[in-house]
């Protein structure tokens, strides 16, 4: 062990602890679901992305088991060197028709879909214009590209601020960039609000830019059967690049880029995580096909997701909590003070609710919140128990304040 490295690591970790930014995952001892056991305690899980309850759905499990018997556990290679099995191809065809696009290319995660696609479609003659609240994987993908993108150069617009976006586009046209890409989350992962995609698309068309939307939190949540924000807003054919995740509502793991056939061909040749990282196990692809079957044929999970979402927001509002105008299942419960939110997270766990505090720097200073995510997997009892825990914790915190 190198002493310099070890002492540097120790120092850095201590800094994180001092700043209350240190993370230590709790251990799940049961399958993903509305009520789980974690670190030896039964809790209502209000922090899972398993929106539709598909992560442990009997049909999805059965498909994975069947594929395991038929195909074995691994693909054995990267996709383009003999690692593409018929089941991978079938998944991409199913996703393309689900999304109403010419073609889909699957990556091993949403994160790698961003870091593979964004730099592949940009050169040093291009510019990327970003919403200031874009997800970390978009930011990393943008940083890997040779295009202009920096906030300090004026290429990041205020959250959903269409006037600022248009000013960026005009400035980019004046500067003579070759291609201009606007990139945004479809549903913002911390506040649960929806990007004004119709306005973004109209501005892109007016100023000759193209649009990439990251629909990780819209997949399975918004649009027809959960097809995402492009479907939700009726913008078929007008969003150039859509990213979806297979890890959240679809319940398994993976990410994909949906767009034109040419885009897919290009990414097969130039998307580095596609080129240099091994294909999904075949049971992953098979489970995802089964998850799509459920989404396309059984409206129950999406209906339960949305009825639970409305119920949960109304319960919180009735009890006097501020849910910060969220429009989707992602429901922040506002605490403001960082310490209060972090204390609340610990106290909620003791009261039987797992929900994480989101604090600076993930969100602005003094805007700390507990982020809750109701799902199709929650029962009325789960939500009632969770609300009671929130009320008890708030009462305890105000006594201590
Ligand atoms: C979760 C998330 C991703 C990453 O998706 P994974 O499939 O989990 O890698 C990308 N973008 C956004 C906006 C996300 O919320």
CSV table of C-alpha atoms and ligand atoms in Angstrom, one decimal:
chain,number,residue,atom,x,y,z
A,1,UNK,CA,0.0,0.0,0.0
A,2,UNK,CA,1.3,3.4,-1.0
A,3,UNK,CA,1.4,5.7,2.1
A,4,UNK,CA,0.7,8.9,0.1
A,5,UNK,CA,-2.5,7.4,-1.5
A,6,UNK,CA,-3.7,5.9,1.8
A,7,UNK,CA,-3.2,9.1,3.8
A,8,UNK,CA,-4.8,11.1,1.0
A,9,UNK,CA,-7.9,8.8,1.0
A,10,UNK,CA,-8.2,9.0,4.7
A,11,UNK,CA,-8.0,12.8,4.7
A,12,UNK,CA,-10.6,13.1,1.9
A,13,UNK,CA,-13.0,10.8,3.6
A,14,UNK,CA,-12.7,12.7,6.9
A,15,UNK,CA,-13.5,16.0,5.0
A,16,UNK,CA,-16.7,14.3,3.6
A,17,UNK,CA,-17.6,13.2,7.1
A,18,UNK,CA,-17.0,16.7,8.6
A,19,UNK,CA,-19.2,18.2,5.9
A,20,UNK,CA,-22.0,15.6,6.4
A,21,UNK,CA,-21.6,14.4,2.8
A,22,UNK,CA,-20.3,10.9,3.6
A,23,UNK,CA,-22.4,8.0,2.2
A,24,UNK,CA,-22.8,4.6,3.7
A,25,UNK,CA,-25.4,2.3,2.0
A,26,UNK,CA,-27.9,0.5,4.1
A,27,UNK,CA,-28.3,-3.2,3.2
A,28,UNK,CA,-31.5,-4.6,1.7
A,29,UNK,CA,-32.3,-8.0,3.0
A,30,UNK,CA,-35.4,-8.7,1.0
A,31,UNK,CA,-36.4,-8.2,-2.7
A,32,UNK,CA,-37.2,-4.6,-3.9
A,33,UNK,CA,-40.8,-3.7,-2.9
A,34,UNK,CA,-43.0,-1.2,-1.1
A,35,UNK,CA,-42.1,-2.8,2.3
A,36,UNK,CA,-38.6,-4.2,2.8
A,37,UNK,CA,-36.2,-5.3,5.5
A,38,UNK,CA,-33.1,-3.1,5.6
A,39,UNK,CA,-30.3,-3.3,8.2
A,40,UNK,CA,-32.5,-5.7,10.2
A,41,UNK,CA,-35.5,-3.4,10.4
A,42,UNK,CA,-38.8,-3.6,8.5
A,43,UNK,CA,-39.4,-0.3,6.7
A,44,UNK,CA,-41.6,1.2,4.1
A,45,UNK,CA,-39.2,2.0,1.2
A,46,UNK,CA,-39.9,5.5,-0.1
A,47,UNK,CA,-36.6,5.8,-2.0
A,48,UNK,CA,-36.8,3.2,-4.7
A,49,UNK,CA,-36.9,3.8,-8.4
A,50,UNK,CA,-38.9,0.6,-8.8
A,51,UNK,CA,-41.9,2.8,-9.9
A,52,UNK,CA,-44.0,0.0,-11.4
A,53,UNK,CA,-43.0,-2.8,-9.0
A,54,UNK,CA,-41.5,-4.7,-12.0
A,55,UNK,CA,-38.1,-5.5,-10.2
A,56,UNK,CA,-39.8,-8.4,-8.5
A,57,UNK,CA,-42.8,-9.0,-10.8
A,58,UNK,CA,-43.6,-12.8,-11.3
A,59,UNK,CA,-43.7,-12.6,-15.1
A,60,UNK,CA,-40.4,-10.7,-15.2
A,61,UNK,CA,-38.8,-13.2,-12.8
A,62,UNK,CA,-40.1,-16.1,-14.9
A,63,UNK,CA,-38.7,-14.7,-18.1
A,64,UNK,CA,-35.3,-14.2,-16.5
A,65,UNK,CA,-35.3,-17.8,-15.2
A,66,UNK,CA,-36.3,-19.2,-18.6
A,67,UNK,CA,-33.5,-17.2,-20.4
A,68,UNK,CA,-31.0,-18.4,-17.8
A,69,UNK,CA,-31.8,-22.0,-18.7
A,70,UNK,CA,-31.8,-21.3,-22.5
A,71,UNK,CA,-28.8,-18.9,-22.8
A,72,UNK,CA,-26.6,-19.3,-19.7
A,73,UNK,CA,-25.5,-16.4,-17.5
A,74,UNK,CA,-23.2,-14.3,-19.7
A,75,UNK,CA,-23.0,-12.9,-23.2
A,76,UNK,CA,-19.3,-13.7,-23.4
A,77,UNK,CA,-18.2,-10.6,-25.3
A,78,UNK,CA,-18.9,-7.0,-26.1
A,79,UNK,CA,-21.9,-6.4,-28.4
A,80,UNK,CA,-20.0,-6.0,-31.7
A,81,UNK,CA,-17.6,-8.9,-31.2
A,82,UNK,CA,-20.1,-11.8,-31.0
A,83,UNK,CA,-21.8,-10.6,-27.8
A,84,UNK,CA,-25.1,-9.7,-29.5
A,85,UNK,CA,-27.6,-12.6,-29.0
A,86,UNK,CA,-31.0,-12.8,-30.6
A,87,UNK,CA,-32.6,-11.8,-27.3
A,88,UNK,CA,-30.6,-8.5,-27.3
A,89,UNK,CA,-31.8,-7.7,-30.8
A,90,UNK,CA,-35.4,-8.6,-29.9
A,91,UNK,CA,-35.2,-6.1,-27.0
A,92,UNK,CA,-34.0,-3.3,-29.2
A,93,UNK,CA,-36.7,-4.0,-31.8
A,94,UNK,CA,-39.4,-4.0,-29.0
A,95,UNK,CA,-38.0,-0.7,-27.6
A,96,UNK,CA,-38.0,1.0,-31.0
A,97,UNK,CA,-41.6,0.2,-31.6
A,98,UNK,CA,-42.5,1.1,-28.0
A,99,UNK,CA,-40.8,4.5,-28.5
A,100,UNK,CA,-42.1,5.1,-32.0
A,101,UNK,CA,-38.6,5.6,-33.4
A,102,UNK,CA,-36.6,4.0,-36.2
A,103,UNK,CA,-34.0,2.4,-34.0
A,104,UNK,CA,-32.8,1.8,-30.4
A,105,UNK,CA,-29.4,0.9,-29.2
A,106,UNK,CA,-29.1,-0.6,-25.7
A,107,UNK,CA,-26.1,0.3,-23.4
A,108,UNK,CA,-25.4,-1.5,-20.1
A,109,UNK,CA,-26.8,1.5,-18.1
A,110,UNK,CA,-28.4,4.8,-18.5
A,111,UNK,CA,-25.2,6.4,-17.2
A,112,UNK,CA,-23.1,4.7,-20.0
A,113,UNK,CA,-25.8,5.6,-22.6
A,114,UNK,CA,-25.1,9.2,-21.8
A,115,UNK,CA,-21.4,9.0,-21.7
A,116,UNK,CA,-21.4,6.9,-24.9
A,117,UNK,CA,-23.9,9.0,-27.0
A,118,UNK,CA,-23.1,12.6,-26.1
A,119,UNK,CA,-19.4,12.8,-27.0
A,120,UNK,CA,-20.0,10.6,-30.1
A,121,UNK,CA,-22.4,13.1,-31.8
A,122,UNK,CA,-20.3,16.2,-31.1
A,123,UNK,CA,-17.1,17.7,-32.4
A,124,UNK,CA,-15.0,20.7,-31.4
A,125,UNK,CA,-17.0,22.9,-33.8
A,126,UNK,CA,-20.2,22.2,-31.9
A,127,UNK,CA,-21.9,23.6,-28.7
A,128,UNK,CA,-24.0,21.9,-26.0
A,129,UNK,CA,-26.6,24.0,-24.2
A,130,UNK,CA,-27.7,22.5,-20.9
A,131,UNK,CA,-30.4,23.0,-18.2
A,132,UNK,CA,-28.6,23.9,-14.9
A,133,UNK,CA,-30.3,21.0,-13.1
A,134,UNK,CA,-29.3,18.2,-15.5
A,135,UNK,CA,-28.3,14.8,-14.1
A,136,UNK,CA,-24.7,14.0,-13.2
A,137,UNK,CA,-24.5,11.4,-16.0
A,138,UNK,CA,-25.5,14.1,-18.6
A,139,UNK,CA,-22.9,16.4,-17.2
A,140,UNK,CA,-20.2,13.7,-17.3
A,141,UNK,CA,-21.1,12.8,-20.9
A,142,UNK,CA,-21.0,16.5,-21.9
A,143,UNK,CA,-17.5,16.8,-20.3
A,144,UNK,CA,-16.2,13.9,-22.3
A,145,UNK,CA,-17.1,15.8,-25.6
A,146,UNK,CA,-14.8,18.2,-27.4
A,147,UNK,CA,-17.7,20.7,-27.9
A,148,UNK,CA,-18.1,24.0,-26.1
A,149,UNK,CA,-20.4,23.5,-23.0
A,150,UNK,CA,-19.1,25.4,-20.0
A,151,UNK,CA,-21.3,27.4,-17.7
A,152,UNK,CA,-18.6,30.0,-17.4
A,153,UNK,CA,-18.9,30.5,-21.2
A,154,UNK,CA,-22.6,30.9,-20.9
A,155,UNK,CA,-23.8,27.6,-22.2
A,156,UNK,CA,-25.9,26.6,-19.2
A,157,UNK,CA,-29.4,28.1,-18.9
A,158,UNK,CA,-31.3,28.6,-15.6
A,159,UNK,CA,-33.6,25.8,-14.8
A,160,UNK,CA,-36.4,25.6,-17.4
A,161,UNK,CA,-35.7,29.3,-18.3
A,162,UNK,CA,-36.8,29.5,-22.0
A,163,UNK,CA,-35.7,33.1,-22.4
A,164,UNK,CA,-32.2,32.2,-21.3
A,165,UNK,CA,-32.3,29.1,-23.6
A,166,UNK,CA,-33.2,31.3,-26.6
A,167,UNK,CA,-30.5,33.8,-25.7
A,168,UNK,CA,-27.9,30.9,-25.7
A,169,UNK,CA,-29.2,29.8,-29.1
A,170,UNK,CA,-28.9,33.2,-30.6
A,171,UNK,CA,-25.4,33.6,-29.2
A,172,UNK,CA,-24.4,30.2,-30.6
A,173,UNK,CA,-25.7,31.1,-34.0
A,174,UNK,CA,-23.7,34.4,-33.9
A,175,UNK,CA,-20.6,32.5,-32.9
A,176,UNK,CA,-21.0,30.2,-36.0
A,177,UNK,CA,-21.0,26.7,-34.3
A,178,UNK,CA,-21.6,23.9,-36.7
A,179,UNK,CA,-24.1,21.8,-34.6
A,180,UNK,CA,-26.0,23.0,-31.6
A,181,UNK,CA,-27.4,20.4,-29.1
A,182,UNK,CA,-29.9,21.3,-26.4
A,183,UNK,CA,-29.8,18.7,-23.6
A,184,UNK,CA,-32.3,18.3,-20.7
A,185,UNK,CA,-33.7,15.8,-18.2
A,186,UNK,CA,-37.3,15.0,-19.2
A,187,UNK,CA,-38.3,14.7,-15.5
A,188,UNK,CA,-35.8,16.3,-13.1
A,189,UNK,CA,-34.6,13.8,-10.6
A,190,UNK,CA,-34.5,16.0,-7.5
A,191,UNK,CA,-37.6,18.2,-7.8
A,192,UNK,CA,-39.8,15.9,-9.8
A,193,UNK,CA,-40.8,18.6,-12.3
A,194,UNK,CA,-41.2,18.1,-16.0
A,195,UNK,CA,-39.1,19.9,-18.7
A,196,UNK,CA,-41.1,22.2,-21.0
A,197,UNK,CA,-40.3,20.0,-23.9
A,198,UNK,CA,-42.7,21.6,-26.4
A,199,UNK,CA,-41.1,25.0,-25.9
A,200,UNK,CA,-37.6,23.5,-26.1
A,201,UNK,CA,-38.4,21.6,-29.4
A,202,UNK,CA,-39.9,24.8,-30.9
A,203,UNK,CA,-36.9,26.9,-30.0
A,204,UNK,CA,-34.6,24.1,-31.4
A,205,UNK,CA,-36.5,24.1,-34.7
A,206,UNK,CA,-36.5,27.9,-34.9
A,207,UNK,CA,-32.7,28.1,-34.3
A,208,UNK,CA,-31.6,25.0,-36.2
A,209,UNK,CA,-30.5,23.0,-33.1
A,210,UNK,CA,-31.2,19.4,-32.1
A,211,UNK,CA,-32.6,18.1,-28.9
A,212,UNK,CA,-31.5,15.3,-26.6
A,213,UNK,CA,-33.8,14.4,-23.7
A,214,UNK,CA,-32.9,12.1,-20.8
A,215,UNK,CA,-36.1,10.3,-19.8
A,216,UNK,CA,-34.7,8.2,-17.0
A,217,UNK,CA,-37.4,9.3,-14.6
A,218,UNK,CA,-40.1,9.5,-17.3
A,219,UNK,CA,-39.6,6.0,-18.6
A,220,UNK,CA,-42.6,3.9,-17.3
A,221,UNK,CA,-44.0,7.0,-15.7
A,222,UNK,CA,-45.2,9.5,-18.4
A,223,UNK,CA,-46.6,9.0,-21.9
A,224,UNK,CA,-48.5,6.1,-23.5
A,225,UNK,CA,-47.8,3.0,-21.4
A,226,UNK,CA,-44.8,4.9,-20.0
A,227,UNK,CA,-43.1,5.8,-23.3
A,228,UNK,CA,-41.7,9.0,-21.8
A,229,UNK,CA,-42.0,12.8,-22.3
A,230,UNK,CA,-41.9,12.8,-26.1
A,231,UNK,CA,-45.1,10.7,-26.0
A,232,UNK,CA,-46.6,12.7,-23.0
A,233,UNK,CA,-46.3,15.9,-25.1
A,234,UNK,CA,-47.2,14.3,-28.5
A,235,UNK,CA,-43.8,15.3,-29.9
A,236,UNK,CA,-43.1,12.1,-31.9
A,237,UNK,CA,-40.5,12.7,-34.6
A,238,UNK,CA,-39.4,16.1,-33.2
A,239,UNK,CA,-37.0,15.0,-30.5
A,240,UNK,CA,-33.7,13.9,-32.1
A,241,UNK,CA,-32.2,11.8,-29.3
A,242,UNK,CA,-34.1,10.2,-26.4
A,243,UNK,CA,-32.3,8.4,-23.6
A,244,UNK,CA,-34.3,5.9,-21.5
A,245,UNK,CA,-33.3,3.8,-18.6
A,246,UNK,CA,-34.1,0.2,-18.1
A,247,UNK,CA,-33.0,0.3,-14.5
A,248,UNK,CA,-35.8,2.3,-12.9
A,249,UNK,CA,-39.4,1.7,-13.8
A,250,UNK,CA,-38.5,-1.3,-16.1
A,251,UNK,CA,-37.0,-2.8,-13.0
A,252,UNK,CA,-33.8,-4.5,-14.3
A,253,UNK,CA,-30.7,-2.6,-15.5
A,254,UNK,CA,-29.6,-0.9,-18.6
A,255,UNK,CA,-30.1,2.3,-20.7
A,256,UNK,CA,-30.8,3.0,-24.3
A,257,UNK,CA,-30.7,5.6,-27.0
A,258,UNK,CA,-33.7,6.0,-29.2
A,259,UNK,CA,-33.6,7.9,-32.5
A,260,UNK,CA,-32.9,7.5,-36.2
A,261,UNK,CA,-31.4,4.4,-37.9
A,262,UNK,CA,-28.3,6.5,-38.8
A,263,UNK,CA,-27.9,7.5,-35.1
A,264,UNK,CA,-27.9,3.9,-34.1
A,265,UNK,CA,-25.4,2.9,-36.8
A,266,UNK,CA,-23.1,5.8,-35.7
A,267,UNK,CA,-23.2,4.8,-32.0
A,268,UNK,CA,-22.5,1.1,-32.9
A,269,UNK,CA,-19.3,2.5,-34.5
A,270,UNK,CA,-18.4,5.3,-32.1
A,271,UNK,CA,-20.2,4.8,-28.8
A,272,UNK,CA,-17.3,3.9,-26.6
A,273,UNK,CA,-19.1,2.1,-23.7
A,274,UNK,CA,-20.9,0.1,-26.4
A,275,UNK,CA,-17.7,-0.8,-28.1
A,276,UNK,CA,-15.6,-1.6,-25.1
A,277,UNK,CA,-17.9,-3.0,-22.4
A,278,UNK,CA,-19.5,-6.5,-22.3
A,279,UNK,CA,-23.1,-7.0,-23.3
A,280,UNK,CA,-25.8,-7.6,-20.8
A,281,UNK,CA,-26.4,-11.1,-19.6
A,282,UNK,CA,-29.1,-12.6,-21.8
A,283,UNK,CA,-31.5,-13.0,-18.8
A,284,UNK,CA,-31.4,-9.2,-18.4
A,285,UNK,CA,-32.6,-8.7,-22.0
A,286,UNK,CA,-35.3,-11.4,-21.6
A,287,UNK,CA,-36.5,-9.9,-18.3
A,288,UNK,CA,-36.7,-6.5,-20.0
A,289,UNK,CA,-38.8,-7.9,-22.8
A,290,UNK,CA,-41.2,-9.3,-20.2
A,291,UNK,CA,-41.3,-6.0,-18.4
A,292,UNK,CA,-42.2,-4.3,-21.7
A,293,UNK,CA,-45.0,-6.9,-22.2
A,294,UNK,CA,-46.4,-6.0,-18.8
A,295,UNK,CA,-46.2,-2.3,-19.5
A,296,UNK,CA,-47.9,-2.6,-22.9
A,297,UNK,CA,-50.6,-5.0,-21.9
A,298,UNK,CA,-51.4,-4.4,-18.2
A,299,UNK,CA,-52.4,-0.8,-17.3
A,300,UNK,CA,-52.6,-1.8,-13.6
A,301,UNK,CA,-49.1,-0.9,-12.5
A,302,UNK,CA,-49.1,2.6,-14.1
A,303,UNK,CA,-52.6,3.3,-12.7
A,304,UNK,CA,-51.5,2.3,-9.2
A,305,UNK,CA,-48.3,4.3,-9.6
A,306,UNK,CA,-50.3,7.5,-10.4
A,307,UNK,CA,-53.1,6.9,-7.9
A,308,UNK,CA,-50.5,6.3,-5.2
A,309,UNK,CA,-48.7,9.4,-6.3
A,310,UNK,CA,-51.8,11.6,-6.1
A,311,UNK,CA,-52.8,10.0,-2.8
A,312,UNK,CA,-49.4,10.5,-1.3
A,313,UNK,CA,-49.1,14.2,-2.4
A,314,UNK,CA,-52.6,14.9,-1.0
A,315,UNK,CA,-51.8,13.2,2.3
A,316,UNK,CA,-48.6,15.2,2.7
A,317,UNK,CA,-50.4,18.5,1.8
A,318,UNK,CA,-53.3,17.8,4.2
A,319,UNK,CA,-50.7,17.2,7.0
A,320,UNK,CA,-49.1,20.6,6.1
A,321,UNK,CA,-45.9,19.4,4.4
A,322,UNK,CA,-44.5,21.4,1.4
A,323,UNK,CA,-43.9,19.1,-1.7
A,324,UNK,CA,-42.3,21.8,-3.7
A,325,UNK,CA,-44.6,21.7,-6.7
A,326,UNK,CA,-43.5,18.3,-7.9
A,327,UNK,CA,-45.6,17.0,-10.9
A,328,UNK,CA,-44.4,13.3,-10.9
A,329,UNK,CA,-44.0,10.5,-8.4
A,330,UNK,CA,-40.7,12.1,-7.2
A,331,UNK,CA,-42.1,14.0,-4.2
A,332,UNK,CA,-39.7,16.2,-2.2
A,333,UNK,CA,-40.7,16.9,1.3
A,334,UNK,CA,-39.3,20.3,2.1
A,335,UNK,CA,-37.2,20.8,5.4
A,336,UNK,CA,-35.0,23.7,4.3
A,337,UNK,CA,-32.3,23.3,7.0
A,338,UNK,CA,-29.6,20.7,6.2
A,339,UNK,CA,-29.3,19.4,9.7
A,340,UNK,CA,-33.1,19.0,10.1
A,341,UNK,CA,-33.3,17.0,6.9
A,342,UNK,CA,-30.5,14.8,7.9
A,343,UNK,CA,-31.8,14.3,11.4
A,344,UNK,CA,-35.2,13.5,9.9
A,345,UNK,CA,-33.8,10.9,7.6
A,346,UNK,CA,-32.3,9.0,10.7
A,347,UNK,CA,-35.5,9.5,12.7
A,348,UNK,CA,-37.7,8.3,9.9
A,349,UNK,CA,-35.7,5.1,9.6
A,350,UNK,CA,-36.2,4.5,13.4
A,351,UNK,CA,-39.9,5.1,12.8
A,352,UNK,CA,-40.0,2.5,9.9
A,353,UNK,CA,-39.5,4.6,6.8
A,354,UNK,CA,-36.6,4.6,4.5
A,355,UNK,CA,-36.3,7.9,2.6
A,356,UNK,CA,-33.2,9.9,1.9
A,357,UNK,CA,-32.3,13.5,2.7
A,358,UNK,CA,-31.1,15.5,-0.3
A,359,UNK,CA,-28.9,18.4,0.8
A,360,UNK,CA,-26.3,20.8,-0.6
A,361,UNK,CA,-24.5,20.5,-3.0
A,362,UNK,CA,-27.0,18.2,-4.7
A,363,UNK,CA,-29.6,20.9,-4.2
A,364,UNK,CA,-29.0,24.6,-3.2
A,365,UNK,CA,-28.1,25.6,0.3
A,366,UNK,CA,-31.1,25.9,2.7
A,367,UNK,CA,-33.2,23.8,0.2
A,368,UNK,CA,-32.7,20.5,2.0
A,369,UNK,CA,-35.5,18.0,1.5
A,370,UNK,CA,-36.4,14.3,2.1
A,371,UNK,CA,-37.1,12.8,-1.4
A,372,UNK,CA,-39.9,10.3,-1.4
A,373,UNK,CA,-41.0,8.2,-4.3
A,374,UNK,CA,-44.4,6.4,-4.1
A,375,UNK,CA,-44.7,3.4,-6.4
A,376,UNK,CA,-47.2,0.8,-7.7
A,377,UNK,CA,-45.8,-1.5,-5.1
A,378,UNK,CA,-47.1,0.5,-2.1
A,379,UNK,CA,-50.3,-0.4,-0.3
A,380,UNK,CA,-52.6,2.2,1.3
A,381,UNK,CA,-51.3,0.9,4.6
A,382,UNK,CA,-47.7,1.6,3.5
A,383,UNK,CA,-48.6,5.2,2.7
A,384,UNK,CA,-50.6,5.7,5.9
A,385,UNK,CA,-47.7,4.3,8.0
A,386,UNK,CA,-45.2,6.5,6.1
A,387,UNK,CA,-47.3,9.6,6.7
A,388,UNK,CA,-47.6,8.9,10.4
A,389,UNK,CA,-43.8,8.6,10.6
A,390,UNK,CA,-43.3,11.9,8.9
A,391,UNK,CA,-45.7,13.6,11.3
A,392,UNK,CA,-44.1,12.1,14.4
A,393,UNK,CA,-40.6,13.1,13.1
A,394,UNK,CA,-41.7,16.7,12.4
A,395,UNK,CA,-43.2,16.9,15.9
A,396,UNK,CA,-40.0,15.7,17.5
A,397,UNK,CA,-37.9,18.0,15.4
A,398,UNK,CA,-39.9,21.1,16.4
A,399,UNK,CA,-39.8,20.1,20.0
A,400,UNK,CA,-36.0,19.9,19.8
A,401,UNK,CA,-35.7,23.1,17.7
B,1,LIG,C1,-30.8,7.3,-12.9
B,1,LIG,C2,-30.5,8.3,-14.0
B,1,LIG,C3,-29.6,7.9,-15.0
B,1,LIG,C4,-28.8,6.7,-15.0
B,1,LIG,O1,-29.5,5.6,-15.3
B,1,LIG,P1,-28.9,4.1,-14.9
B,1,LIG,O2,-29.6,3.2,-15.8
B,1,LIG,O3,-29.3,3.9,-13.4
B,1,LIG,O4,-27.5,4.1,-15.1
B,1,LIG,C5,-29.4,8.8,-16.1
B,1,LIG,N1,-30.1,10.0,-16.1
B,1,LIG,C6,-31.0,10.3,-15.2
B,1,LIG,C7,-31.7,11.6,-15.3
B,1,LIG,C8,-31.2,9.5,-14.1
B,1,LIG,O5,-32.0,9.9,-13.1
